Coordinates of C-alpha atoms in Angstrom, one line a residue:
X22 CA -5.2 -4.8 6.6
X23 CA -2.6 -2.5 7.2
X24 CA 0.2 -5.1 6.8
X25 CA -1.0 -6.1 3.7
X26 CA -1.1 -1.7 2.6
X27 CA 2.4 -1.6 4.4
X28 CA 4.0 -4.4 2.1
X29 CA 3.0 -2.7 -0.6
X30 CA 5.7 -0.5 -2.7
X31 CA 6.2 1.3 -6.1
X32 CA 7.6 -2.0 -7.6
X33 CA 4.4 -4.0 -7.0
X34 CA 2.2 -4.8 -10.1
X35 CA -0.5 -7.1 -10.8
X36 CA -1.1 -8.8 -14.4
X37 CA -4.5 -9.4 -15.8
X38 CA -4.5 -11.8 -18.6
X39 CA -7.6 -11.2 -21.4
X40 CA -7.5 -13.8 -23.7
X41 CA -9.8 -14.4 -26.7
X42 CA -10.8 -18.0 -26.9
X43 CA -8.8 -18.5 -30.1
X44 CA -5.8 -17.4 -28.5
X45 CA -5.3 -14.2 -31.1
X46 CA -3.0 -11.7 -31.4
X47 CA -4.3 -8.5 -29.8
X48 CA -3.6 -6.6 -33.5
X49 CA -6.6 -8.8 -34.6
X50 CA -8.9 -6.8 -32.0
X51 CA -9.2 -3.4 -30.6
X52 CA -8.0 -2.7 -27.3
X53 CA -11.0 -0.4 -25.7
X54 CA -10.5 1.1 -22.4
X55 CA -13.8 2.6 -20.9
X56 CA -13.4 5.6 -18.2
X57 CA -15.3 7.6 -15.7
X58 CA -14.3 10.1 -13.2
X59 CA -16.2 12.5 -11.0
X60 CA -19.0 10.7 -10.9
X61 CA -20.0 12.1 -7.3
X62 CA -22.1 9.3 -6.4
X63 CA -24.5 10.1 -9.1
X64 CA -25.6 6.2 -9.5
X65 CA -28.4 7.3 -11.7
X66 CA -27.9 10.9 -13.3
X67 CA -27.4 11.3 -16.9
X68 CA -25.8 8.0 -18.8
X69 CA -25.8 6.5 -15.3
X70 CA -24.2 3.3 -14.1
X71 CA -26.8 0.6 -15.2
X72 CA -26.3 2.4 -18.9
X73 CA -22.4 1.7 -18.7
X74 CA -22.8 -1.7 -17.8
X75 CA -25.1 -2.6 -20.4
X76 CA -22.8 -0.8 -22.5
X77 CA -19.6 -2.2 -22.0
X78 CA -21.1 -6.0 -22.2
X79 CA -22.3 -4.9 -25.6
X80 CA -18.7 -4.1 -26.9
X81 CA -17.6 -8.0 -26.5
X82 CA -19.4 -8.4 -29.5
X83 CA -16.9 -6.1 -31.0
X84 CA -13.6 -7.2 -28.7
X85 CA -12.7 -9.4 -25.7
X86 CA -9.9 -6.4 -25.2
X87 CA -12.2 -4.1 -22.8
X88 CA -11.1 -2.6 -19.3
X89 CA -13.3 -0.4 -17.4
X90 CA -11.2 2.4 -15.0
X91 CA -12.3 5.4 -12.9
X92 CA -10.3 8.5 -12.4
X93 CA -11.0 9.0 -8.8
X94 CA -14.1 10.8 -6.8
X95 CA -16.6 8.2 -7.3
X96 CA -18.1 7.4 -3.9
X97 CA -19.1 11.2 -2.2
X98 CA -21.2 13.7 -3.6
X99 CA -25.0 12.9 -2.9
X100 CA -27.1 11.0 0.2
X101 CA -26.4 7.3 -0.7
X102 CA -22.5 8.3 -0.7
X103 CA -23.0 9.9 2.7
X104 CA -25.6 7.8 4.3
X105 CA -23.5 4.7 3.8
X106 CA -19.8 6.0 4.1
X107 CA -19.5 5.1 0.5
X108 CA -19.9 1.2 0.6
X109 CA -23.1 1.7 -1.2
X110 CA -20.9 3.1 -4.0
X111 CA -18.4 0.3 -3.5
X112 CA -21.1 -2.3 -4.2
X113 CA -22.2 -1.0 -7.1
X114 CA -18.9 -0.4 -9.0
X115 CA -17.9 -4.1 -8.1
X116 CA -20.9 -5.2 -9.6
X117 CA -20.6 -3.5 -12.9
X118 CA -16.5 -5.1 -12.9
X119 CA -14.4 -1.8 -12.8
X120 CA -10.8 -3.0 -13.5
X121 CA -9.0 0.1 -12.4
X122 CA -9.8 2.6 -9.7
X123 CA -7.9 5.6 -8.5
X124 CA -8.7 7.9 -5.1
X125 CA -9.6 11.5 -6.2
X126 CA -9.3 14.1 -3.4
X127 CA -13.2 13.1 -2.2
X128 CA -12.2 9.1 -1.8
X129 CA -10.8 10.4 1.6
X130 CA -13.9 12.5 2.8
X131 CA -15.3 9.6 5.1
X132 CA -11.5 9.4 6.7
X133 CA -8.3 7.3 6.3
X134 CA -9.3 4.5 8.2
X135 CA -13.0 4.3 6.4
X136 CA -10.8 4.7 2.9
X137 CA -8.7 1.5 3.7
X138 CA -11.6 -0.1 4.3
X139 CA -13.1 0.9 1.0
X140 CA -9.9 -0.1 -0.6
X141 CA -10.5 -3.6 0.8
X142 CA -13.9 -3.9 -0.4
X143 CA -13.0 -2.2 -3.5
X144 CA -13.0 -5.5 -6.5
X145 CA -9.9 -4.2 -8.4
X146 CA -8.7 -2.3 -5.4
X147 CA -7.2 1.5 -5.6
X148 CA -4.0 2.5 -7.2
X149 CA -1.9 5.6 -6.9
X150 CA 1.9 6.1 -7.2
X151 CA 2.2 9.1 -5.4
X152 CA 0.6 8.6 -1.8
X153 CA 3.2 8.0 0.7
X154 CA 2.7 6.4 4.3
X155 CA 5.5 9.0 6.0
X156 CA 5.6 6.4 9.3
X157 CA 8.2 4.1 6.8
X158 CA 8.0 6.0 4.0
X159 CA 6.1 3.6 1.6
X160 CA 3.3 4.3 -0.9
X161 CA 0.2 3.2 0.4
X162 CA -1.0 2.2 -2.4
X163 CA 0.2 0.0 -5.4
X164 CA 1.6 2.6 -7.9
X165 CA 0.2 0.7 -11.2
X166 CA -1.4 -2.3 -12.6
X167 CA -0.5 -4.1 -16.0
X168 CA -2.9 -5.3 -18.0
X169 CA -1.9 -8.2 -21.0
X170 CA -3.8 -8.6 -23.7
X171 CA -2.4 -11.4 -25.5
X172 CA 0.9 -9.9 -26.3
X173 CA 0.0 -6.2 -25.6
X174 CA 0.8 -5.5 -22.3
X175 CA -0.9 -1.7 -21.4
X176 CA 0.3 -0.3 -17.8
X177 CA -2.1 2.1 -16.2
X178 CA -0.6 4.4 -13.5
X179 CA -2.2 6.5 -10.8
X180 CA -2.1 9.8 -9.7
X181 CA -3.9 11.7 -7.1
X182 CA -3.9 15.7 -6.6
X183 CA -1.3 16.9 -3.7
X184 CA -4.2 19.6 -3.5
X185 CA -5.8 16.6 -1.4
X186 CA -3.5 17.5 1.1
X187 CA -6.3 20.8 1.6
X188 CA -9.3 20.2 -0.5
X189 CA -10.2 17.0 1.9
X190 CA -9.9 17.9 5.2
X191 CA -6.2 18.1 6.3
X192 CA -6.4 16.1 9.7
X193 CA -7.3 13.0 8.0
X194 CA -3.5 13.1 6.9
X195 CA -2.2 14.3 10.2
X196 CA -1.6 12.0 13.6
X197 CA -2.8 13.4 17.2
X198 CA -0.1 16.6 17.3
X199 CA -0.9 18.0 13.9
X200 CA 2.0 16.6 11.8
X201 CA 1.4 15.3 8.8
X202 CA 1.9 11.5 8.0
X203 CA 0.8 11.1 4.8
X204 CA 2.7 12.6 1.6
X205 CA 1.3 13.2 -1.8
X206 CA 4.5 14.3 -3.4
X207 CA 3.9 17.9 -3.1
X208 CA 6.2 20.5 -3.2
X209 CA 6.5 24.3 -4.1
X210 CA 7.9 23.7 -8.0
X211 CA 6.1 19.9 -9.0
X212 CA 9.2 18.6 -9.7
X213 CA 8.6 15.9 -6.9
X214 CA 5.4 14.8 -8.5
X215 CA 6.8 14.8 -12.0
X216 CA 9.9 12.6 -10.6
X217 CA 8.0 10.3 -9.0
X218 CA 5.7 9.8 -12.2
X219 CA 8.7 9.5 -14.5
X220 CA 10.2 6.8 -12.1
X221 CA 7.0 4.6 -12.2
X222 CA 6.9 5.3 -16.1
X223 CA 10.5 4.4 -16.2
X224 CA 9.7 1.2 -14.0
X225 CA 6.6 0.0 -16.2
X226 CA 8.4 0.0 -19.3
X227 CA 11.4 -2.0 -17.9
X228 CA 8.7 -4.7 -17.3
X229 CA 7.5 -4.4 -21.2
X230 CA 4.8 -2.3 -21.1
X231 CA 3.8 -1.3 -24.9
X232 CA 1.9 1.5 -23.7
X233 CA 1.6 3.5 -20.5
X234 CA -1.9 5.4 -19.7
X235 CA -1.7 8.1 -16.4
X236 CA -5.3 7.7 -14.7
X237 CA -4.9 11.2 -13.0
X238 CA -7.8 12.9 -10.7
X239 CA -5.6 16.2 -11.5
X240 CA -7.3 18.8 -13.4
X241 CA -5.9 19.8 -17.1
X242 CA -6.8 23.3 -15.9
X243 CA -6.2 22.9 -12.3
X244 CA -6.2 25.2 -9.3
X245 CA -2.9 24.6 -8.5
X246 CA -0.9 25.0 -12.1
X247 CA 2.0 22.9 -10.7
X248 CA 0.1 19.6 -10.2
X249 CA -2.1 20.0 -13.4
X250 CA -2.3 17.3 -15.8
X251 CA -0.4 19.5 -18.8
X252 CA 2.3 20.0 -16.2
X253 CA 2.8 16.5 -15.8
X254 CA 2.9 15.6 -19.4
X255 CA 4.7 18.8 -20.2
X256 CA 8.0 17.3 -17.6
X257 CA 7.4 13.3 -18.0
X258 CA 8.1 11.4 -21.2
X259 CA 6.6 7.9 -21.8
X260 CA 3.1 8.6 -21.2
X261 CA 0.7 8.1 -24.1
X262 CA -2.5 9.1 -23.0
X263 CA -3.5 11.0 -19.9
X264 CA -7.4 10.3 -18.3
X265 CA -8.2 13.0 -16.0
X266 CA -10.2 14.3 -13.6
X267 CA -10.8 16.3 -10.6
X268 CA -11.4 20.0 -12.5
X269 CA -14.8 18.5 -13.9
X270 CA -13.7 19.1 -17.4
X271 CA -15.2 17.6 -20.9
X272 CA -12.4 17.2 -23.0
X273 CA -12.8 14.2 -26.0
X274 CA -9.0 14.6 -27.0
X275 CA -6.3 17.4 -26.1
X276 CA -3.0 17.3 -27.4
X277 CA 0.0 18.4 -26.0
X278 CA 3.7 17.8 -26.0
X279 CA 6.2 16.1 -23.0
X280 CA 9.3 17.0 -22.2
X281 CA 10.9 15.4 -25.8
X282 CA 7.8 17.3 -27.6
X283 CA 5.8 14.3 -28.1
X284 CA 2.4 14.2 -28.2
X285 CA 0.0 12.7 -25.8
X286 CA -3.4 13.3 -25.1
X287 CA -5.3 14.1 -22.5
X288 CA -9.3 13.4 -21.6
X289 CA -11.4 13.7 -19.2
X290 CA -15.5 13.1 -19.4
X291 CA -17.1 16.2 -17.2
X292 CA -18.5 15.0 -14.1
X293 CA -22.2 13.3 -13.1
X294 CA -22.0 10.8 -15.7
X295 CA -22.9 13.2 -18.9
X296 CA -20.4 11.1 -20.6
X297 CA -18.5 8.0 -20.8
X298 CA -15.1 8.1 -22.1
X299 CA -13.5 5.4 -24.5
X300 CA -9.9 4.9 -25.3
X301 CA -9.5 2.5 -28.3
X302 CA -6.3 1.0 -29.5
X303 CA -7.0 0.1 -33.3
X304 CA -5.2 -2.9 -34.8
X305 CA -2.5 -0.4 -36.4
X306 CA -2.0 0.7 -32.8
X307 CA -3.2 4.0 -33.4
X308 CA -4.6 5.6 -30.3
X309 CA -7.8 7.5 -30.2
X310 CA -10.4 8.9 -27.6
X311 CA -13.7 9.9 -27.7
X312 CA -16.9 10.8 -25.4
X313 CA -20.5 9.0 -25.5
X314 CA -23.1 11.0 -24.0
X315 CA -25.8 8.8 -25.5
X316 CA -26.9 5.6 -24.2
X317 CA -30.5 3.7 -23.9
X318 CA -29.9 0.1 -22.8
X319 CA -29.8 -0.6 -19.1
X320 CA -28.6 -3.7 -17.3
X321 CA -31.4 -4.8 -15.2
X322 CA -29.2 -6.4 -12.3
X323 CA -27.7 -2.9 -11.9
X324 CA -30.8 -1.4 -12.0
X325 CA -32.5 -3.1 -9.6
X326 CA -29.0 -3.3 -7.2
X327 CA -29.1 0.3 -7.4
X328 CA -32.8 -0.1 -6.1
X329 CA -31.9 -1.7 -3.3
X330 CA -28.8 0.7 -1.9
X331 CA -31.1 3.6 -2.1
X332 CA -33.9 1.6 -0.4
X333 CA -31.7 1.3 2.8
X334 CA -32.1 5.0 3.3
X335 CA -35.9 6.2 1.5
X336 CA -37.5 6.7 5.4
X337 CA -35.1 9.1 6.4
X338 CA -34.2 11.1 2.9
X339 CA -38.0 11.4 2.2
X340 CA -38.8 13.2 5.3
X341 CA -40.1 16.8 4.1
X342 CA -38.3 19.9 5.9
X343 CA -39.6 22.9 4.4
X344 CA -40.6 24.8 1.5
X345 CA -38.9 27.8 -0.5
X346 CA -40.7 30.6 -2.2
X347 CA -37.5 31.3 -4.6
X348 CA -35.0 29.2 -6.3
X349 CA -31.5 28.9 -4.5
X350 CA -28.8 28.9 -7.0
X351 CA -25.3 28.0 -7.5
X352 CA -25.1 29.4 -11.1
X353 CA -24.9 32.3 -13.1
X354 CA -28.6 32.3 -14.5
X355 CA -27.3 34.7 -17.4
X356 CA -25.0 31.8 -18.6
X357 CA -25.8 28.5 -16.0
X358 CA -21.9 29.1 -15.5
X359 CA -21.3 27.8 -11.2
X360 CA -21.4 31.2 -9.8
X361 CA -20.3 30.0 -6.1
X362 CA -17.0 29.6 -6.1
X363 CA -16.3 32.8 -7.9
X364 CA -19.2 35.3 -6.6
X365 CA -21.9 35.8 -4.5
X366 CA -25.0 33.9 -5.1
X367 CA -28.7 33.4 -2.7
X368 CA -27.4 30.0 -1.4
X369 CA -24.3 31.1 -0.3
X370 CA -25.8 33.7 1.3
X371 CA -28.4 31.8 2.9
X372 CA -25.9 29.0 4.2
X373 CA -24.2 31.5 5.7
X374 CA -27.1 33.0 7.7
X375 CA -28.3 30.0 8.6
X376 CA -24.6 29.3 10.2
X377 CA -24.7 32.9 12.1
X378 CA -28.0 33.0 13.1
X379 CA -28.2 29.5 14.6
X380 CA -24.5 29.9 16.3
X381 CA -24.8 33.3 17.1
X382 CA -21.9 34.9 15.9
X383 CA -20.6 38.5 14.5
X384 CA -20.1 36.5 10.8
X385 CA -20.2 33.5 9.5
X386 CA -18.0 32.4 6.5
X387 CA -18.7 29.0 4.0
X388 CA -16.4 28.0 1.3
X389 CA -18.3 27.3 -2.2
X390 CA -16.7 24.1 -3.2
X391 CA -18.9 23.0 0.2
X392 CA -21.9 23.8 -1.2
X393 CA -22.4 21.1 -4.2
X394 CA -26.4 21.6 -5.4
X395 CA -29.2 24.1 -5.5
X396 CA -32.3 24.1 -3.5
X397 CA -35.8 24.2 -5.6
X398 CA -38.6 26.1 -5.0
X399 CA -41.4 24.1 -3.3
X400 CA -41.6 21.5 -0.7
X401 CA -38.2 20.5 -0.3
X402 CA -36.6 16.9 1.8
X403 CA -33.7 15.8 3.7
X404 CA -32.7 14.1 0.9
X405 CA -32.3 17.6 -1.1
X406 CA -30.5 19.4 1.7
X407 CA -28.2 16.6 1.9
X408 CA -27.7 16.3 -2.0
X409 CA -26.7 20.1 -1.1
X410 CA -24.0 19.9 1.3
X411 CA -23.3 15.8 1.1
X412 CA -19.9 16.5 3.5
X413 CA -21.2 16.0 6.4
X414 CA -19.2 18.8 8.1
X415 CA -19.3 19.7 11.9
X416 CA -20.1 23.4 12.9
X417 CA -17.4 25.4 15.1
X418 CA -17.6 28.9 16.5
X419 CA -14.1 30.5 17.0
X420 CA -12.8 34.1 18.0
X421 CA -10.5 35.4 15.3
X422 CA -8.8 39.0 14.9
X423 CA -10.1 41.2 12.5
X424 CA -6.0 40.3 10.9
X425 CA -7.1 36.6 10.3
X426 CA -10.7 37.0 8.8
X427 CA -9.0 39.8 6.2
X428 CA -6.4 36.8 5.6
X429 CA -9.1 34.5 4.5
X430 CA -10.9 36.9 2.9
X431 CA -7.7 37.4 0.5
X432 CA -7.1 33.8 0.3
X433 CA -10.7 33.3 -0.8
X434 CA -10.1 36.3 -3.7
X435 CA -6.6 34.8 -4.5
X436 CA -8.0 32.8 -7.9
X437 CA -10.9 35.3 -9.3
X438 CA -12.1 35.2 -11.7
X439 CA -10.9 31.6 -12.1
X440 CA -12.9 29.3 -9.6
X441 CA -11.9 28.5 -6.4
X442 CA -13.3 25.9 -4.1
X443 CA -12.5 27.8 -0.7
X444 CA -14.1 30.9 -2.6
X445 CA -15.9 32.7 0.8
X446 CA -19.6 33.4 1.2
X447 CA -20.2 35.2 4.1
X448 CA -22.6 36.8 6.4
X449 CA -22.5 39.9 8.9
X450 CA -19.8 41.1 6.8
X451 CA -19.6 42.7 3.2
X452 CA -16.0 42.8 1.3
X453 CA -14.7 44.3 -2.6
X454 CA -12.0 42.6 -4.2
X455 CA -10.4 44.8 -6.9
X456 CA -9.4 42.0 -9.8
X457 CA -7.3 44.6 -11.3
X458 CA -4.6 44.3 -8.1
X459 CA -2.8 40.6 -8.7
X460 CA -2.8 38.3 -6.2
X461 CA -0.2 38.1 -3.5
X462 CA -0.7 35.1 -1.4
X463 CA 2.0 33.3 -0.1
X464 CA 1.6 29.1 0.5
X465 CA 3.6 26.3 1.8
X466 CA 4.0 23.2 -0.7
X467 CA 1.0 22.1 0.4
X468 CA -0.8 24.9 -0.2
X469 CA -1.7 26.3 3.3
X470 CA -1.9 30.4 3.1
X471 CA 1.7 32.3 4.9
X472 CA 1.0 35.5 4.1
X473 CA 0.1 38.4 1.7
X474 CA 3.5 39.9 0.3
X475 CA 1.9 43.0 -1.1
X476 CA -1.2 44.5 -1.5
X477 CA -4.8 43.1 -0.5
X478 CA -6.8 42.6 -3.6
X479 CA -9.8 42.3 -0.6
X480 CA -10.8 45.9 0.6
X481 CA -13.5 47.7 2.3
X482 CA -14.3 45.0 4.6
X483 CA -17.3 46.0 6.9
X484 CA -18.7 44.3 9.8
X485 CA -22.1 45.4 11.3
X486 CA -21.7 48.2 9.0
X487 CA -17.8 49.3 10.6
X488 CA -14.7 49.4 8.7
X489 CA -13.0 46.1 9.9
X490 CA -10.9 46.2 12.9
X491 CA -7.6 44.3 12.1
X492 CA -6.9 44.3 15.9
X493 CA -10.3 43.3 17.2
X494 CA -11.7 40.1 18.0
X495 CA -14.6 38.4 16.4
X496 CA -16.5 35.5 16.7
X497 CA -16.9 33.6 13.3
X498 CA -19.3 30.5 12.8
X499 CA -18.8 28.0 10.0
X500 CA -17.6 24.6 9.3
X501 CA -14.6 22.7 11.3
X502 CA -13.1 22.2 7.7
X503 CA -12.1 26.2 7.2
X504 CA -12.2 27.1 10.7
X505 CA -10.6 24.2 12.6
X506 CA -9.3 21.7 10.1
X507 CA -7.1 24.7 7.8
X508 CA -9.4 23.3 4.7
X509 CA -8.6 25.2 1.3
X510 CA -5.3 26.2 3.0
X511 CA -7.2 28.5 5.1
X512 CA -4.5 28.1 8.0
X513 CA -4.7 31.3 9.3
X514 CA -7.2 30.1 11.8
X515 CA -5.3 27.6 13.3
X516 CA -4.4 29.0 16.4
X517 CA -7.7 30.9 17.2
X518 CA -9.3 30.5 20.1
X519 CA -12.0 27.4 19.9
X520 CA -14.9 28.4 21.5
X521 CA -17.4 25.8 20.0
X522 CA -16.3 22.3 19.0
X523 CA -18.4 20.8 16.7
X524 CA -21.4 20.9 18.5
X525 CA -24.1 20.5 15.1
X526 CA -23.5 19.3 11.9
X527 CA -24.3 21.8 9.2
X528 CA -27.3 19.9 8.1
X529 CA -28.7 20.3 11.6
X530 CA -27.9 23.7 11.6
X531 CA -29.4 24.8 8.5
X532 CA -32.8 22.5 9.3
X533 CA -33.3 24.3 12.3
X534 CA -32.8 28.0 10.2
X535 CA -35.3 26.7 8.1
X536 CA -38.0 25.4 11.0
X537 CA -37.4 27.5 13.7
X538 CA -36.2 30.7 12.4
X539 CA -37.6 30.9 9.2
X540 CA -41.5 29.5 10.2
X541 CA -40.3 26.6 7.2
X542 CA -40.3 28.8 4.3
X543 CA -37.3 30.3 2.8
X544 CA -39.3 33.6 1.4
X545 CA -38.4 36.5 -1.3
X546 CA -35.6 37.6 1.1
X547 CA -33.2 35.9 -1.0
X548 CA -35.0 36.2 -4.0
X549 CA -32.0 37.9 -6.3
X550 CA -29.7 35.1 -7.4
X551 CA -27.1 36.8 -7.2
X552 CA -27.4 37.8 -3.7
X553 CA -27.9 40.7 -1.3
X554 CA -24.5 42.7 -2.4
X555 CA -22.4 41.4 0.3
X556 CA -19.4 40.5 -2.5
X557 CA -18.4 43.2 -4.5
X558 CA -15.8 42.6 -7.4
X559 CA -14.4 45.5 -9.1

């Protein structure tokens, strides 16, 4: 397998002929390409996959021109992602005939050596023009595929975040000593991304391509400006259409302008499956976009494969592990706006209990992109705590200065009021951040925290009710992705002192909050939504 990755590089290219059975020009027939992204392993939500399927053998009554392609983050998000590494995923998506797939940041959450296996299994295989094996300096991955329709040849090139580098857990791109092997093309300005784009772009249309389509799990409005989808656009030229992904954004059609001021446009369908997107090119060779959020037809061979994933797993997801007297939220309930990842909410502040009660620590710090559902009131079962934190994280206790936790704390704030994935609830501790004072975080080019070169937008840090002590030690529970692994560029732990290495997995911790500390009823204690005043933003 990892010969055939290695041999691999940016020129390789695979044709897929479409032909009508008349032989016709492609101007006599639309050219419809059908995309997903961020679908999160939600197999069933919303439009759901047995919906697509249906859907896209319905257009062949209209066209023979029809590829389907996914913008990355497809196989992780709930239990059957989990449970089965993401092969249950796999099986599905080959059955339904995706033509194009790219990895989005979460392709990578089950580990390099399970992704290459996925790849493998993976029908059309992944694509992505901007991974790079550092051992020989190769991509790993095919940089694009071309796709003929009669004499329309349309090139599809993938992209996958350098925020990847943080947002999956680091030491899945790192050998034994910590140094990194694997490359996304990031740097401190882009322009390394952009290049490597432009080349591909520049290589595609030397082999004819009539039109070239970025497949991006980016972000139009991404975390990290610099690798955003308008960024990309804004320095390439060549690109038609951009289909995104990765900031969970709808977008039918956005227009904006390259580096010669041409347009292209740039969609993305949400996440979950609310929509299906469709890129049509119309006889004329007009190109248009639009979303479909409303399907009724399933195919039945989908359905009842989908039947049989989730089958494997019912005894075990079905098991019952408590009951809750109060909703636990992840949103604003004012505006059903996802609260976690910019504020305090009850789940975040009953994760984080759960994590420094059961390891018995001073505090205990989550990040809110870990936490990716709510927990309902009533009976609740191993499959909803899992659909609730679907990573399958390992639980560490470390001893950090009172210097290091104000660090995180800061790197946490550095985003409000936009969203942030390594946004920190916390417990045993209660913090202000002051929005008015603009951040001053220092990263690397891959985004790991260096320092704070002015002043701390994070103030009035207490712990067990006392000013923090920047020079005194403290235990801190949580997840080996912030407090071992440097996830959301939290490396300001990385050379605390280890005191318990992955011991529990988060899910086992929080079950036994729930039975054995909390009699198996969440009660009114976390009643308020919006939590127990431990964040304070100013």
């Amino acid at each position: 397998m990892f010969n055939k990755i290695k041999s691999l590089t940016l020129a390789f290219f695979v044709l897929i002929f479409i032909l009508s059975p008349n032989n016709a020009f492609a101007a006599k027939y639309p050219i419809i390409l059908l995309y997903t992204n961020d679908v999160h392993c939600s197999i069933e939500d919303n439009l759901g996959y047995a919906k697509i399927s249906q859907y896209k053998q319905d257009l062949r009554h209209q066209t023979p021109y029809i590829a389907l392609i996914d913008a990355g983050d497809a196989i992780q998000g709930t239990p059957i992602g989990k449970l089965s590494n993401g092969n249950s995923i796999i099986n599905i998506m080959n059955a339904i005939g995706y033509d194009f797939a790219i990895p989005g940041n979460h392709e990578f959450d089950y580990g390099m050596q399970q992704f290459l296996k996925l790849n493998d299994k993976l029908n059309c295989n992944y694509y992505s023009a901007n991974i790079i094996d550092l051992k020989n300096n190769i991509n790993l991955l095919p940089a694009y595929k071309i796709l003929q329709f009669d004499d329309v040849k349309i090139a599809l090139i993938g992209v996958t975040t350098p925020e990847t580098l943080t947002s999956s857990t680091p030491a899945f791109f790192q050998n034994e000593t910590g140094e990194f092997i694997y490359s996304f093309d990031e740097d401190a300005t882009g322009k390394k991304l952009y290049t490597k784009i432009q080349q591909t772009v520049d290589n595609v249309k030397k082999l004819g391509a009539d039109y070239v389509i970025l497949v991006a799990h980016l972000g139009e409005h991404a975390n990290v400006p610099r690798w955003s989808s308008i960024a990309v656009a804004n320095h390439t030229t060549g690109i038609n259409a951009i289909i995104d992904g990765h900031s969970h954004e709808t977008i039918s059609e956005d227009i904006v302008q390259n580096a010669k001021q041409q347009n292209v446009i740039i969609t993305q369908t949400g996440t979950k499956l609310k929509n299906l997107g469709q890129l049509t090119i119309d006889t004329n060779g007009q190109i248009s976009t639009k979303l479909i959020d409303n399907l009724t037809t399933q195919d039945t061979k989908i359905t009842a494969l989908i039947a049989t994933e989730k089958q494997k797993f019912a005894p075990i997801l079905n098991q019952t592990i408590g009951k809750s007297d109060v909703f636990l939220t992840t949103v604003d309930p004012k505006n059903n706006k996802r609260l976690i990842r910019s504020g305090e909410t009850n789940l975040g502040d009953f994760v984080t209990d759960a994590y420094k009660t059961v390891l018995n620590t001073d505090i205990a710090i989550c990040n809110g992109g870990g936490i990716r559902n709510e927990i309902p009131i009533g009976s609740f079962t191993y499959n909803d705590i899992l659909n609730t934190f679907p990573f399958g994280n390992m639980c560490v206790i470390i001893e950090a200065t009172g210097q290091q936790i104000l660090d995180a704390l800061e790197m946490s704030a550095s985003n409000y009021p936009e969203e942030n994935g390594g946004f920190l609830q916390v417990s045993g501790l209660s913090y202000t951040i002051d929005s008015t004072i603009p951040s001053h975080i220092i990263t690397d080019d891959k985004g790991n925290f260096i320092k704070v070169n002015g002043a701390y937008r994070v103030q009035n840090v207490m712990i067990d009710n006392k000013p923090l002590n920047l020079n005194k030690k403290y235990t801190v529970g949580g997840t080996s992705y912030i407090l071992k692994l440097g996830g959301n560029g939290m490396s300001m732990f990385k050379n605390a002192h280890l005191i318990q290495d992955e011991m529990m997995s988060e899910t086992d911790v929080i079950i036994e909050y729930i039975q054995n500390h909390l009699n198996a009823t969440i009660d009114n204690t976390y009643e308020n939504p919006y939590g127990q005043g431990r964040i304070i933003i100013k």
